[in-house]
Amino acid sequence: MIEVNHSKIKETNRKKIIKLLLEKNEVTKLDISRSLDISITTVSTNITELKKEGIVSDVRSLESTGGRKAMALKINENCRFALGIALTPRHVKLSLINLKKEVIGDIRIRHNKKDIESIIAIAKENINKILNNKEISIDKLLGIGISIPGTVDSEEGIIKNCYLLGAENYNLKKSFEEFNTTIYIDNEANLSAYYEFLNKKDILSNLLYVSITDGLGLGIIIDGKIYRGSNNAAGEMGHIKIIIGGKSCKCGSQGCLESYTSKNVLIEDFNEISNEKLNDIEEFISLFEKGDKTTKEVLERYFNILGIGIANLTMLLDPSSVVLGGDINSLLKENIDVLRSIVYKDNLFTNEENCKIDVTEFKESYLLGAAMVPLEEFLN
Ligand SMILES: [Zn+2]
């Protein structure tokens, strides 16, 4: 037992030192010892190890007022990396970040593959590409985080069900075994919620992230942790029934919230009432921005339903923050006041003061969230 505790303390000290070095540009061993209240001997041992691993290096010797000159140390932010990958029905996206969370490489591949194996093949090819582009060897990778728009067992690394990618009970972790690095898998909305939370963790501990993409997902952060439920199926907000015997849903059921609020609904509804036919959401957004009346009409109905869905959520979980994001952020931003008024209207249980409703500031928080998982694991 004592052995275990020792190695745990050692690990904690090491992480604390790395975190401090990431916060400050230059520090001396004495600074570290004082800031973290760790003995100078322990600091020295750790620094020697970190230097050997190429994580820390000397910057310059500082002027001293007597005695030995102190050495200023800095972290080499480009000595380790974390990779985030998002597998979506139309894209494979990769983002490579360094220790300072800076994105240093990005790849986006558009595809029309319908089976999970082909999509994975694209991802694998591009893992090699992004690392080769930056001349990074795989052993400098802290891990790979993968975002999936479906239900996953993140502990086992299994996709439980993802009809958007045509995968069921699929061992994704195993597919990436050849890279010999730790693979983390999570649901898209969970990762978005996680990323959003990491950026706000000083001010709140509960947060809901509503993800509007080809589906409608929900990421739940309770007391700073992703809430997954007992079968990893928490947050299936898209399949809450809102109309008995309503529209057919991709899940096989009817009347699900998702069949009224995924981004594709905007295109379908528009095409139903207009002579003009749209193919993708970008066309819809551009028409709306030009002041097109039909898009306005479609959006009004859309936000009414989405607003009711979010109002129901606030009643269930009483969050302090609901963040919306995904693929229609510009539409959400322009209509956020409409949405807020629907959520708070006739809502006895919460209000603008207690529950903030905002649109994310990040374009692809699921992708950044995926990259952050291995990095956070390394640091915390
Ligand atoms: Zn459904």
Tab-separated table of C-alpha atoms and ligand atoms in Angstrom:
chain	number	residue	atom	x	y	z
A	1	MET	CA	0.000	0.000	0.000
A	2	ILE	CA	2.762	2.405	0.970
A	3	GLU	CA	4.448	1.644	-2.364
A	4	VAL	CA	1.270	2.612	-4.254
A	5	ASN	CA	0.871	5.847	-2.329
A	6	HIS	CA	4.476	6.790	-3.022
A	7	SER	CA	4.132	6.349	-6.745
A	8	LYS	CA	0.850	8.218	-6.675
A	9	ILE	CA	2.428	11.185	-4.885
A	10	LYS	CA	5.326	11.078	-7.340
A	11	GLU	CA	2.896	11.108	-10.264
A	12	THR	CA	0.940	13.996	-8.730
A	13	ASN	CA	4.086	16.059	-8.164
A	14	ARG	CA	5.196	15.485	-11.714
A	15	LYS	CA	1.838	16.590	-13.095
A	16	LYS	CA	1.769	19.651	-10.838
A	17	ILE	CA	5.219	20.682	-12.045
A	18	ILE	CA	4.264	20.250	-15.708
A	19	LYS	CA	1.104	22.296	-15.172
A	20	LEU	CA	3.018	25.099	-13.476
A	21	LEU	CA	5.565	25.145	-16.286
A	22	LEU	CA	2.718	25.381	-18.803
A	23	GLU	CA	1.241	28.364	-16.972
A	24	LYS	CA	4.513	30.303	-16.612
A	25	ASN	CA	6.955	31.111	-19.348
A	26	GLU	CA	10.082	30.707	-17.278
A	27	VAL	CA	10.586	29.379	-13.764
A	28	THR	CA	13.450	28.291	-11.583
A	29	LYS	CA	13.487	25.183	-9.422
A	30	LEU	CA	13.161	27.437	-6.390
A	31	ASP	CA	10.047	29.093	-7.891
A	32	ILE	CA	8.528	25.654	-8.417
A	33	SER	CA	9.404	24.527	-4.917
A	34	ARG	CA	7.813	27.626	-3.401
A	35	SER	CA	4.718	27.765	-5.603
A	36	LEU	CA	3.863	24.099	-5.152
A	37	ASP	CA	5.204	23.621	-1.654
A	38	ILE	CA	7.347	20.675	-2.740
A	39	SER	CA	10.899	20.151	-1.431
A	40	ILE	CA	13.686	21.407	-3.670
A	41	THR	CA	15.133	17.859	-3.806
A	42	THR	CA	11.860	16.477	-5.182
A	43	VAL	CA	11.671	19.320	-7.689
A	44	SER	CA	15.258	18.616	-8.811
A	45	THR	CA	14.602	14.890	-9.253
A	46	ASN	CA	11.501	15.604	-11.319
A	47	ILE	CA	13.194	18.249	-13.451
A	48	THR	CA	16.102	15.909	-14.214
A	49	GLU	CA	13.606	13.272	-15.375
A	50	LEU	CA	11.553	15.739	-17.410
A	51	LYS	CA	14.710	17.047	-19.090
A	52	LYS	CA	15.730	13.506	-20.013
A	53	GLU	CA	12.329	12.989	-21.603
A	54	GLY	CA	12.705	16.220	-23.550
A	55	ILE	CA	9.722	17.840	-21.834
A	56	VAL	CA	11.676	20.593	-20.021
A	57	SER	CA	14.808	22.488	-20.982
A	58	ASP	CA	17.081	25.205	-19.613
A	59	VAL	CA	16.454	28.657	-21.047
A	60	ARG	CA	19.194	30.790	-19.538
A	61	SER	CA	20.988	31.399	-16.287
A	62	LEU	CA	19.598	34.283	-14.291
A	63	GLU	CA	21.659	37.024	-12.679
A	64	SER	CA	22.217	36.103	-9.093
A	65	THR	CA	22.765	38.216	-6.026
A	66	GLY	CA	25.397	35.830	-4.806
A	67	GLY	CA	25.890	32.095	-4.724
A	68	ARG	CA	25.109	29.860	-7.708
A	69	LYS	CA	23.235	31.336	-10.610
A	70	ALA	CA	19.714	29.987	-10.909
A	71	MET	CA	18.662	28.413	-14.171
A	72	ALA	CA	15.394	29.469	-15.793
A	73	LEU	CA	13.449	26.490	-17.093
A	74	LYS	CA	10.753	26.220	-19.698
A	75	ILE	CA	8.474	23.545	-21.031
A	76	ASN	CA	8.870	22.402	-24.629
A	77	GLU	CA	5.252	22.674	-25.659
A	78	ASN	CA	5.993	20.876	-28.906
A	79	CYS	CA	7.461	17.775	-27.320
A	80	ARG	CA	4.173	15.900	-26.885
A	81	PHE	CA	0.915	16.029	-28.789
A	82	ALA	CA	-2.685	14.895	-28.634
A	83	LEU	CA	-4.826	14.038	-31.630
A	84	GLY	CA	-8.563	14.516	-31.903
A	85	ILE	CA	-10.562	12.749	-34.612
A	86	ALA	CA	-14.223	13.214	-35.443
A	87	LEU	CA	-15.997	10.598	-37.524
A	88	THR	CA	-19.181	12.059	-38.985
A	89	PRO	CA	-21.553	10.915	-41.760
A	90	ARG	CA	-19.955	13.279	-44.267
A	91	HIS	CA	-16.543	14.181	-42.901
A	92	VAL	CA	-13.503	12.804	-41.180
A	93	LYS	CA	-11.803	15.582	-39.242
A	94	LEU	CA	-8.472	15.599	-37.436
A	95	SER	CA	-6.945	18.206	-35.135
A	96	LEU	CA	-3.511	17.934	-33.620
A	97	ILE	CA	-2.750	19.981	-30.506
A	98	ASN	CA	0.425	20.547	-28.509
A	99	LEU	CA	0.894	20.710	-24.736
A	100	LYS	CA	-0.286	24.336	-24.715
A	101	LYS	CA	-3.567	23.272	-26.368
A	102	GLU	CA	-2.600	25.097	-29.546
A	103	VAL	CA	-3.925	23.524	-32.745
A	104	ILE	CA	-0.860	22.823	-34.852
A	105	GLY	CA	-2.407	20.696	-37.566
A	106	ASP	CA	-5.847	20.258	-39.131
A	107	ILE	CA	-7.234	17.914	-41.769
A	108	ARG	CA	-10.797	17.761	-43.126
A	109	ILE	CA	-11.842	15.042	-45.552
A	110	ARG	CA	-15.274	15.022	-47.139
A	111	HIS	CA	-16.581	11.538	-47.894
A	112	ASN	CA	-19.704	9.715	-48.962
A	113	LYS	CA	-18.946	6.359	-47.370
A	114	LYS	CA	-21.796	4.524	-45.719
A	115	ASP	CA	-19.918	1.852	-43.766
A	116	ILE	CA	-17.806	2.293	-40.661
A	117	GLU	CA	-14.803	0.366	-42.044
A	118	SER	CA	-14.321	2.720	-44.990
A	119	ILE	CA	-14.666	5.731	-42.709
A	120	ILE	CA	-12.060	4.288	-40.333
A	121	ALA	CA	-9.718	3.653	-43.266
A	122	ILE	CA	-9.857	7.369	-44.138
A	123	ALA	CA	-9.101	8.258	-40.518
A	124	LYS	CA	-6.103	5.909	-40.338
A	125	GLU	CA	-4.609	7.162	-43.568
A	126	ASN	CA	-4.865	10.713	-42.298
A	127	ILE	CA	-3.401	9.986	-38.873
A	128	ASN	CA	-0.209	9.039	-40.673
A	129	LYS	CA	-0.525	12.056	-42.915
A	130	ILE	CA	-0.990	14.631	-40.150
A	131	LEU	CA	1.931	13.191	-38.158
A	132	ASN	CA	4.183	13.004	-41.228
A	133	ASN	CA	3.298	16.566	-42.233
A	134	LYS	CA	4.536	17.796	-38.875
A	135	GLU	CA	7.379	15.274	-38.687
A	136	ILE	CA	6.043	13.878	-35.428
A	137	SER	CA	6.754	10.299	-34.462
A	138	ILE	CA	3.898	8.290	-32.967
A	139	ASP	CA	5.696	7.880	-29.625
A	140	LYS	CA	5.311	11.644	-29.068
A	141	LEU	CA	1.544	11.234	-29.152
A	142	LEU	CA	-0.163	11.172	-25.745
A	143	GLY	CA	-3.160	9.477	-27.282
A	144	ILE	CA	-5.984	9.763	-29.777
A	145	GLY	CA	-9.475	10.905	-28.831
A	146	ILE	CA	-12.274	9.923	-31.196
A	147	SER	CA	-15.680	11.574	-31.411
A	148	ILE	CA	-18.659	9.471	-32.491
A	149	PRO	CA	-22.194	10.750	-33.193
A	150	GLY	CA	-23.844	7.861	-31.374
A	151	THR	CA	-23.933	5.804	-28.192
A	152	VAL	CA	-20.526	4.548	-27.075
A	153	ASP	CA	-19.064	2.562	-24.224
A	154	SER	CA	-16.093	4.823	-23.612
A	155	GLU	CA	-14.484	2.473	-21.125
A	156	GLU	CA	-14.399	-0.467	-23.495
A	157	GLY	CA	-13.934	1.665	-26.598
A	158	ILE	CA	-16.998	0.211	-28.263
A	159	ILE	CA	-19.569	1.950	-30.442
A	160	LYS	CA	-22.817	0.598	-29.017
A	161	ASN	CA	-25.055	2.109	-31.628
A	162	CYS	CA	-24.446	4.730	-34.263
A	163	TYR	CA	-26.926	4.589	-37.119
A	164	LEU	CA	-25.372	7.720	-38.621
A	165	LEU	CA	-22.152	5.769	-39.257
A	166	GLY	CA	-23.778	2.372	-39.738
A	167	ALA	CA	-22.137	0.836	-36.676
A	168	GLU	CA	-23.498	-1.384	-33.940
A	169	ASN	CA	-21.510	-3.046	-31.138
A	170	TYR	CA	-18.343	-2.178	-33.002
A	171	ASN	CA	-14.964	-2.352	-31.285
A	172	LEU	CA	-13.425	0.920	-32.413
A	173	LYS	CA	-10.502	0.806	-29.997
A	174	LYS	CA	-9.341	-2.441	-31.570
A	175	SER	CA	-9.443	-0.893	-35.051
A	176	PHE	CA	-6.814	1.637	-34.010
A	177	GLU	CA	-4.611	-0.814	-32.088
A	178	GLU	CA	-1.844	-0.655	-34.696
A	179	PHE	CA	-0.983	2.905	-33.655
A	180	ASN	CA	0.202	1.685	-30.298
A	181	THR	CA	-1.117	4.688	-28.422
A	182	THR	CA	-3.994	5.122	-26.002
A	183	ILE	CA	-7.324	5.447	-27.793
A	184	TYR	CA	-10.179	7.329	-26.123
A	185	ILE	CA	-13.677	7.177	-27.557
A	186	ASP	CA	-16.652	9.277	-26.644
A	187	ASN	CA	-19.934	10.592	-27.885
A	188	GLU	CA	-19.853	13.815	-29.910
A	189	ALA	CA	-22.141	15.792	-27.592
A	190	ASN	CA	-20.256	14.565	-24.502
A	191	LEU	CA	-16.986	15.812	-25.965
A	192	SER	CA	-18.493	19.166	-26.881
A	193	ALA	CA	-19.890	19.511	-23.372
A	194	TYR	CA	-16.516	18.540	-21.960
A	195	TYR	CA	-14.635	21.099	-24.057
A	196	GLU	CA	-17.140	23.814	-23.233
A	197	PHE	CA	-16.859	22.933	-19.561
A	198	LEU	CA	-13.023	22.974	-19.571
A	199	ASN	CA	-13.224	26.552	-20.762
A	200	LYS	CA	-15.708	27.532	-18.047
A	201	LYS	CA	-14.743	25.314	-15.143
A	202	ASP	CA	-13.740	28.271	-12.992
A	203	ILE	CA	-17.265	29.651	-13.059
A	204	LEU	CA	-19.612	26.671	-13.160
A	205	SER	CA	-19.917	22.982	-12.380
A	206	ASN	CA	-23.068	21.975	-14.278
A	207	LEU	CA	-23.585	22.368	-17.976
A	208	LEU	CA	-25.701	20.951	-20.780
A	209	TYR	CA	-24.542	20.971	-24.361
A	210	VAL	CA	-27.158	20.587	-27.061
A	211	SER	CA	-25.529	19.450	-30.262
A	212	ILE	CA	-27.389	20.091	-33.511
A	213	THR	CA	-25.866	18.184	-36.395
A	214	ASP	CA	-27.294	15.343	-38.508
A	215	GLY	CA	-28.817	14.270	-35.221
A	216	LEU	CA	-29.691	15.998	-31.973
A	217	GLY	CA	-27.367	15.121	-29.117
A	218	LEU	CA	-26.982	16.142	-25.513
A	219	GLY	CA	-23.856	16.224	-23.378
A	220	ILE	CA	-24.405	16.399	-19.627
A	221	ILE	CA	-21.788	17.677	-17.179
A	222	ILE	CA	-22.745	17.256	-13.543
A	223	ASP	CA	-20.327	18.344	-10.828
A	224	GLY	CA	-17.560	18.674	-13.382
A	225	LYS	CA	-17.957	15.175	-14.810
A	226	ILE	CA	-19.592	13.753	-17.910
A	227	TYR	CA	-22.791	12.008	-16.850
A	228	ARG	CA	-23.183	8.795	-18.872
A	229	GLY	CA	-25.985	6.891	-17.167
A	230	SER	CA	-25.816	3.190	-16.315
A	231	ASN	CA	-25.712	2.009	-19.952
A	232	ASN	CA	-23.847	4.927	-21.516
A	233	ALA	CA	-27.150	6.022	-22.973
A	234	ALA	CA	-27.754	9.226	-21.016
A	235	GLY	CA	-28.386	12.301	-23.121
A	236	GLU	CA	-30.419	10.686	-25.892
A	237	MET	CA	-32.448	13.857	-25.971
A	238	GLY	CA	-33.081	13.498	-29.697
A	239	HIS	CA	-35.260	10.470	-29.073
A	240	ILE	CA	-37.530	11.970	-26.472
A	241	LYS	CA	-40.982	11.697	-28.018
A	242	ILE	CA	-42.711	14.983	-28.552
A	243	ILE	CA	-45.577	13.973	-30.850
A	244	ILE	CA	-47.409	10.698	-30.446
A	245	GLY	CA	-47.406	8.941	-33.802
A	246	GLY	CA	-45.388	11.799	-35.302
A	247	LYS	CA	-42.681	11.803	-37.984
A	248	SER	CA	-40.566	8.676	-38.476
A	249	CYS	CA	-37.145	8.831	-36.901
A	250	LYS	CA	-33.865	7.218	-38.014
A	251	CYS	CA	-33.913	5.250	-34.746
A	252	GLY	CA	-36.980	3.357	-35.976
A	253	SER	CA	-39.464	5.092	-33.708
A	254	GLN	CA	-41.873	7.953	-34.366
A	255	GLY	CA	-42.328	11.480	-33.115
A	256	CYS	CA	-38.774	11.897	-31.767
A	257	LEU	CA	-37.490	15.420	-31.098
A	258	GLU	CA	-34.613	14.781	-33.493
A	259	SER	CA	-36.934	14.310	-36.460
A	260	TYR	CA	-38.075	17.898	-35.912
A	261	THR	CA	-34.794	19.533	-34.891
A	262	SER	CA	-31.807	17.989	-36.693
A	263	LYS	CA	-30.233	20.406	-39.166
A	264	ASN	CA	-31.564	18.359	-42.089
A	265	VAL	CA	-35.121	19.194	-41.051
A	266	LEU	CA	-34.507	22.787	-42.109
A	267	ILE	CA	-33.681	21.692	-45.657
A	268	GLU	CA	-36.546	19.155	-45.810
A	269	ASP	CA	-39.102	21.680	-44.555
A	270	PHE	CA	-37.847	24.339	-46.932
A	271	ASN	CA	-37.972	22.005	-49.944
A	272	GLU	CA	-41.500	20.971	-49.041
A	273	ILE	CA	-42.949	24.469	-49.296
A	274	SER	CA	-40.646	26.134	-51.804
A	275	ASN	CA	-40.189	25.650	-55.543
A	276	GLU	CA	-36.493	26.098	-55.054
A	277	LYS	CA	-34.756	22.897	-53.864
A	278	LEU	CA	-31.807	23.014	-51.486
A	279	ASN	CA	-29.118	20.357	-51.030
A	280	ASP	CA	-27.265	21.452	-47.976
A	281	ILE	CA	-27.458	23.633	-44.916
A	282	GLU	CA	-24.991	26.200	-46.268
A	283	GLU	CA	-27.492	27.097	-48.997
A	284	PHE	CA	-30.217	27.476	-46.385
A	285	ILE	CA	-28.016	29.722	-44.234
A	286	SER	CA	-27.048	31.897	-47.157
A	287	LEU	CA	-30.702	32.356	-48.178
A	288	PHE	CA	-31.642	33.266	-44.613
A	289	GLU	CA	-28.859	35.825	-44.500
A	290	LYS	CA	-30.216	37.410	-47.680
A	291	GLY	CA	-33.537	37.883	-45.874
A	292	ASP	CA	-35.454	35.064	-47.584
A	293	LYS	CA	-39.016	34.762	-46.226
A	294	THR	CA	-39.398	30.979	-46.537
A	295	THR	CA	-36.273	30.276	-44.478
A	296	LYS	CA	-37.641	32.626	-41.824
A	297	GLU	CA	-40.942	30.795	-41.739
A	298	VAL	CA	-39.216	27.408	-41.516
A	299	LEU	CA	-36.963	28.639	-38.708
A	300	GLU	CA	-39.849	29.989	-36.688
A	301	ARG	CA	-41.455	26.544	-36.535
A	302	TYR	CA	-38.093	24.917	-35.935
A	303	PHE	CA	-37.216	27.131	-32.954
A	304	ASN	CA	-40.640	26.626	-31.398
A	305	ILE	CA	-40.039	22.886	-31.216
A	306	LEU	CA	-36.369	23.164	-30.226
A	307	GLY	CA	-37.332	25.674	-27.521
A	308	ILE	CA	-39.864	23.268	-26.030
A	309	GLY	CA	-37.250	20.524	-26.065
A	310	ILE	CA	-34.782	22.713	-24.174
A	311	ALA	CA	-37.440	23.934	-21.743
A	312	ASN	CA	-38.164	20.275	-20.913
A	313	LEU	CA	-34.464	19.708	-20.303
A	314	THR	CA	-34.189	22.618	-17.894
A	315	MET	CA	-37.124	21.216	-15.938
A	316	LEU	CA	-35.502	17.821	-15.728
A	317	LEU	CA	-31.945	18.825	-14.812
A	318	ASP	CA	-31.999	22.459	-13.621
A	319	PRO	CA	-28.654	23.352	-15.235
A	320	SER	CA	-26.871	26.676	-14.749
A	321	SER	CA	-25.833	26.779	-18.379
A	322	VAL	CA	-27.175	25.391	-21.652
A	323	VAL	CA	-24.815	25.766	-24.588
A	324	LEU	CA	-25.983	25.122	-28.134
A	325	GLY	CA	-23.663	24.220	-30.944
A	326	GLY	CA	-23.078	22.044	-33.956
A	327	ASP	CA	-23.589	22.869	-37.593
A	328	ILE	CA	-26.044	25.782	-37.510
A	329	ASN	CA	-24.298	28.134	-35.097
A	330	SER	CA	-24.811	31.257	-37.191
A	331	LEU	CA	-28.585	30.598	-37.340
A	332	LEU	CA	-28.658	29.942	-33.612
A	333	LYS	CA	-26.768	33.148	-32.857
A	334	GLU	CA	-29.129	35.278	-34.897
A	335	ASN	CA	-32.181	33.691	-33.297
A	336	ILE	CA	-30.974	33.098	-29.753
A	337	ASP	CA	-33.343	35.664	-28.237
A	338	VAL	CA	-36.329	33.970	-29.870
A	339	LEU	CA	-35.153	30.643	-28.506
A	340	ARG	CA	-34.570	32.043	-25.016
A	341	SER	CA	-38.036	33.559	-24.889
A	342	ILE	CA	-39.597	30.185	-25.786
A	343	VAL	CA	-37.601	28.380	-23.090
A	344	TYR	CA	-38.381	30.862	-20.306
A	345	LYS	CA	-42.002	31.477	-21.307
A	346	ASP	CA	-44.425	29.926	-18.797
A	347	ASN	CA	-41.477	28.233	-17.102
A	348	LEU	CA	-42.075	28.450	-13.352
A	349	PHE	CA	-38.881	26.643	-12.520
A	350	THR	CA	-36.051	28.600	-14.037
A	351	ASN	CA	-35.302	31.941	-15.636
A	352	GLU	CA	-32.657	34.021	-17.360
A	353	GLU	CA	-30.830	34.613	-14.093
A	354	ASN	CA	-30.539	30.967	-13.079
A	355	CYS	CA	-29.977	29.326	-16.420
A	356	LYS	CA	-27.963	30.944	-19.192
A	357	ILE	CA	-28.678	29.858	-22.747
A	358	ASP	CA	-25.897	30.599	-25.210
A	359	VAL	CA	-24.424	29.545	-28.503
A	360	THR	CA	-20.935	28.099	-28.406
A	361	GLU	CA	-17.996	30.264	-29.397
A	362	PHE	CA	-16.178	27.239	-30.817
A	363	LYS	CA	-16.859	25.839	-34.239
A	364	GLU	CA	-16.030	22.178	-33.664
A	365	SER	CA	-15.926	21.708	-29.931
A	366	TYR	CA	-16.401	17.915	-30.282
A	367	LEU	CA	-13.152	17.718	-32.255
A	368	LEU	CA	-11.236	19.913	-29.810
A	369	GLY	CA	-12.847	18.028	-26.932
A	370	ALA	CA	-11.618	14.750	-28.454
A	371	ALA	CA	-8.068	16.137	-28.638
A	372	MET	CA	-8.295	17.411	-25.058
A	373	VAL	CA	-9.071	14.005	-23.532
A	374	PRO	CA	-5.522	12.531	-23.874
A	375	LEU	CA	-4.004	15.881	-22.903
A	376	GLU	CA	-6.140	16.244	-19.769
A	377	GLU	CA	-5.292	12.658	-18.889
A	378	PHE	CA	-1.591	13.581	-19.119
A	379	LEU	CA	-1.990	16.729	-17.032
A	380	ASN	CA	-4.562	15.789	-14.384
B	1	ZN	ZN	-35.662	8.548	-32.614
